[in-house]
């Protein structure tokens, strides 16, 4: 169940998001969405998209603060009298994770309020899916190519839907399938 996997992954990352004052909006629906995929690879792909989104939000917030060190600012807020928390201080940005299932395809949308993806040399944003292409000072350029490979290996794909000064939106798409048949216990089992 892709919905459950996403909820579990977001629960796992909740403390990190709260510590970094990143607001996460979940739009996962109430119904299960089934895909035939390796759960570990699925988690890794979505985790990469979420980490990229968080880095974009934090980098954008750092720039909006006039280049001050956002990490130091957050540390200072954590040590403020009375113990400031994310709700009192306010989020520095937002990540929205949405799940839809239409026409036999399950789509996970990861949208951030960061400053957008800088256009790589050559001007082609599709290059971000090529190995070793990165705009990050400490990036390897392997995250998005890995996300793409995992999607393709499972019969799906990943697309950059939009990017600009208001943020970035990715779609990670896999073929949807029927839910597993309920297990039936034999009359002799406990």
Tab-separated table of C-alpha atoms in Angstrom:
chain	number	residue	atom	x	y	z
A	1	UNK	CA	0.000	0.000	0.000
A	2	UNK	CA	1.757	3.131	-1.277
A	3	UNK	CA	-0.348	5.379	0.944
A	4	UNK	CA	0.803	3.549	4.061
A	5	UNK	CA	4.455	3.557	2.903
A	6	UNK	CA	4.319	7.332	2.390
A	7	UNK	CA	2.666	7.921	5.766
A	8	UNK	CA	5.288	5.754	7.500
A	9	UNK	CA	8.143	7.548	5.724
A	10	UNK	CA	6.750	10.969	6.648
A	11	UNK	CA	6.297	9.821	10.258
A	12	UNK	CA	9.937	8.663	10.251
A	13	UNK	CA	11.094	12.094	9.001
A	14	UNK	CA	8.748	14.145	11.221
A	15	UNK	CA	11.332	14.998	13.899
A	16	UNK	CA	13.874	16.075	11.287
A	17	UNK	CA	11.313	18.284	9.573
A	18	UNK	CA	10.219	19.767	12.895
A	19	UNK	CA	13.824	20.394	13.991
A	20	UNK	CA	14.476	22.210	10.691
A	21	UNK	CA	11.147	24.054	10.936
A	22	UNK	CA	9.894	22.663	7.639
A	23	UNK	CA	6.135	22.294	7.469
A	24	UNK	CA	4.921	19.118	5.743
A	25	UNK	CA	1.441	18.938	4.248
A	26	UNK	CA	0.105	15.429	3.630
A	27	UNK	CA	-2.488	14.909	0.917
A	28	UNK	CA	-2.546	11.124	0.892
A	29	UNK	CA	-6.274	10.429	0.815
A	30	UNK	CA	-8.012	7.766	2.850
A	31	UNK	CA	-7.969	4.818	0.459
A	32	UNK	CA	-5.042	2.496	-0.111
A	33	UNK	CA	-3.175	2.812	-3.403
A	34	UNK	CA	-1.488	-0.379	-4.497
A	35	UNK	CA	1.669	-0.697	-6.588
A	36	UNK	CA	3.837	-3.713	-7.335
A	37	UNK	CA	7.190	-2.365	-6.196
A	38	UNK	CA	10.135	-3.174	-3.977
A	39	UNK	CA	9.280	-1.349	-0.734
A	40	UNK	CA	12.911	-0.496	0.054
A	41	UNK	CA	13.551	1.010	-3.366
A	42	UNK	CA	10.260	2.875	-3.243
A	43	UNK	CA	11.174	4.399	0.130
A	44	UNK	CA	14.643	5.332	-1.159
A	45	UNK	CA	13.234	7.102	-4.221
A	46	UNK	CA	10.686	9.130	-2.269
A	47	UNK	CA	13.235	9.829	0.483
A	48	UNK	CA	15.566	11.349	-2.128
A	49	UNK	CA	12.793	13.610	-3.407
A	50	UNK	CA	11.912	14.643	0.156
A	51	UNK	CA	15.553	15.353	1.104
A	52	UNK	CA	16.004	17.448	-2.039
A	53	UNK	CA	12.829	19.358	-1.182
A	54	UNK	CA	13.982	19.979	2.381
A	55	UNK	CA	17.398	21.176	1.201
A	56	UNK	CA	15.720	23.538	-1.284
A	57	UNK	CA	13.433	24.963	1.405
A	58	UNK	CA	16.294	25.485	3.852
A	59	UNK	CA	18.581	26.993	1.217
A	60	UNK	CA	15.823	29.368	0.104
A	61	UNK	CA	15.101	30.357	3.719
A	62	UNK	CA	18.810	30.956	4.320
A	63	UNK	CA	18.937	33.269	1.291
A	64	UNK	CA	15.766	35.060	2.399
A	65	UNK	CA	17.439	35.764	5.741
A	66	UNK	CA	20.129	37.755	3.966
A	67	UNK	CA	22.684	34.963	3.812
A	68	UNK	CA	22.775	34.427	7.563
A	69	UNK	CA	23.515	30.942	8.744
A	70	UNK	CA	20.095	29.334	9.068
A	71	UNK	CA	21.548	26.481	11.121
A	72	UNK	CA	22.918	28.901	13.721
A	73	UNK	CA	19.617	30.779	13.774
A	74	UNK	CA	17.674	27.568	14.363
A	75	UNK	CA	20.111	26.557	17.117
A	76	UNK	CA	19.592	29.959	18.771
A	77	UNK	CA	15.818	29.541	18.574
A	78	UNK	CA	16.071	26.076	20.119
A	79	UNK	CA	17.974	27.593	23.045
A	80	UNK	CA	15.640	30.563	23.440
A	81	UNK	CA	14.077	31.068	26.869
A	82	UNK	CA	10.947	29.028	27.233
A	83	UNK	CA	12.031	26.626	24.471
A	84	UNK	CA	10.713	27.913	21.152
A	85	UNK	CA	9.130	25.257	18.955
A	86	UNK	CA	8.178	25.036	15.290
A	87	UNK	CA	4.623	26.230	15.869
A	88	UNK	CA	5.711	29.246	17.912
A	89	UNK	CA	8.496	30.296	15.592
A	90	UNK	CA	6.823	29.383	12.319
A	91	UNK	CA	7.983	27.220	9.482
A	92	UNK	CA	10.745	28.394	7.166
A	93	UNK	CA	9.048	26.675	4.235
A	94	UNK	CA	6.665	23.946	3.170
A	95	UNK	CA	6.826	20.542	1.514
A	96	UNK	CA	3.566	19.101	0.215
A	97	UNK	CA	3.302	15.371	-0.480
A	98	UNK	CA	0.275	14.350	-2.533
A	99	UNK	CA	-0.870	10.935	-3.724
A	100	UNK	CA	-3.287	10.321	-6.581
A	101	UNK	CA	-4.372	7.256	-8.511
A	102	UNK	CA	-5.858	7.846	-11.961
A	103	UNK	CA	-6.081	5.780	-15.134
A	104	UNK	CA	-4.027	2.920	-13.721
A	105	UNK	CA	-1.166	5.111	-12.484
A	106	UNK	CA	-0.234	6.003	-8.927
A	107	UNK	CA	1.473	9.390	-8.679
A	108	UNK	CA	3.371	10.858	-5.752
A	109	UNK	CA	3.808	14.615	-6.053
A	110	UNK	CA	6.509	16.313	-3.967
A	111	UNK	CA	6.223	20.099	-3.988
A	112	UNK	CA	8.488	22.487	-2.097
A	113	UNK	CA	8.502	26.221	-1.440
A	114	UNK	CA	12.218	26.550	-2.156
A	115	UNK	CA	13.764	28.875	-4.700
A	116	UNK	CA	13.657	26.521	-7.680
A	117	UNK	CA	16.325	24.474	-9.450
A	118	UNK	CA	19.078	26.484	-11.129
A	119	UNK	CA	19.331	25.727	-14.836
A	120	UNK	CA	22.410	23.542	-15.488
A	121	UNK	CA	25.101	24.598	-17.939
A	122	UNK	CA	23.675	24.079	-21.405
A	123	UNK	CA	20.256	25.303	-20.278
A	124	UNK	CA	18.452	21.929	-20.301
A	125	UNK	CA	16.662	21.077	-17.046
A	126	UNK	CA	16.329	17.441	-18.186
A	127	UNK	CA	20.044	17.196	-17.369
A	128	UNK	CA	19.143	16.981	-13.674
A	129	UNK	CA	18.303	13.312	-14.287
A	130	UNK	CA	21.819	12.609	-15.611
A	131	UNK	CA	24.449	11.220	-13.248
A	132	UNK	CA	26.832	13.705	-11.629
A	133	UNK	CA	24.844	16.809	-12.657
A	134	UNK	CA	24.268	18.944	-9.556
A	135	UNK	CA	23.942	22.564	-8.538
A	136	UNK	CA	24.628	21.796	-4.874
A	137	UNK	CA	27.961	22.648	-3.296
A	138	UNK	CA	28.167	19.213	-1.663
A	139	UNK	CA	25.873	17.211	-3.954
A	140	UNK	CA	26.907	14.095	-5.857
A	141	UNK	CA	24.382	14.372	-8.675
A	142	UNK	CA	23.257	10.791	-8.077
A	143	UNK	CA	19.935	11.286	-6.250
A	144	UNK	CA	17.599	12.160	-9.126
A	145	UNK	CA	19.166	9.661	-11.559
A	146	UNK	CA	18.606	6.970	-8.908
A	147	UNK	CA	14.977	8.083	-8.429
A	148	UNK	CA	14.489	7.894	-12.187
A	149	UNK	CA	16.085	4.445	-12.419
A	150	UNK	CA	13.908	3.066	-9.620
A	151	UNK	CA	10.781	4.448	-11.302
A	152	UNK	CA	11.756	3.044	-14.720
A	153	UNK	CA	12.670	-0.346	-13.210
A	154	UNK	CA	9.116	-0.527	-11.856
A	155	UNK	CA	7.448	0.523	-15.121
A	156	UNK	CA	7.010	4.178	-14.165
A	157	UNK	CA	8.823	7.476	-14.405
A	158	UNK	CA	9.707	10.725	-12.699
A	159	UNK	CA	9.117	14.214	-14.092
A	160	UNK	CA	9.995	17.732	-13.109
A	161	UNK	CA	6.607	19.430	-13.458
A	162	UNK	CA	7.619	22.943	-12.505
A	163	UNK	CA	10.423	24.933	-10.940
A	164	UNK	CA	10.919	28.599	-10.289
A	165	UNK	CA	11.269	31.183	-7.548
A	166	UNK	CA	8.084	29.903	-5.860
A	167	UNK	CA	9.328	26.306	-5.590
A	168	UNK	CA	9.604	22.981	-7.368
A	169	UNK	CA	7.190	20.113	-8.070
A	170	UNK	CA	8.127	16.547	-9.022
A	171	UNK	CA	5.882	13.639	-9.985
A	172	UNK	CA	7.016	10.074	-9.210
A	173	UNK	CA	4.691	7.718	-11.100
A	174	UNK	CA	4.222	3.936	-10.957
A	175	UNK	CA	1.630	1.601	-12.454
A	176	UNK	CA	-1.170	0.959	-9.963
A	177	UNK	CA	-2.412	-2.557	-9.350
A	178	UNK	CA	-5.232	-4.307	-7.557
A	179	UNK	CA	-4.915	-4.775	-3.800
A	180	UNK	CA	-3.734	-8.188	-2.695
A	181	UNK	CA	-6.452	-10.753	-2.181
A	182	UNK	CA	-7.386	-11.153	1.476
A	183	UNK	CA	-5.836	-14.181	3.077
A	184	UNK	CA	-8.267	-16.908	3.946
A	185	UNK	CA	-7.647	-19.000	7.016
A	186	UNK	CA	-8.363	-22.673	6.848
A	187	UNK	CA	-10.936	-23.972	9.330
A	188	UNK	CA	-8.167	-25.903	11.105
A	189	UNK	CA	-5.930	-22.913	11.725
A	190	UNK	CA	-5.920	-20.994	14.983
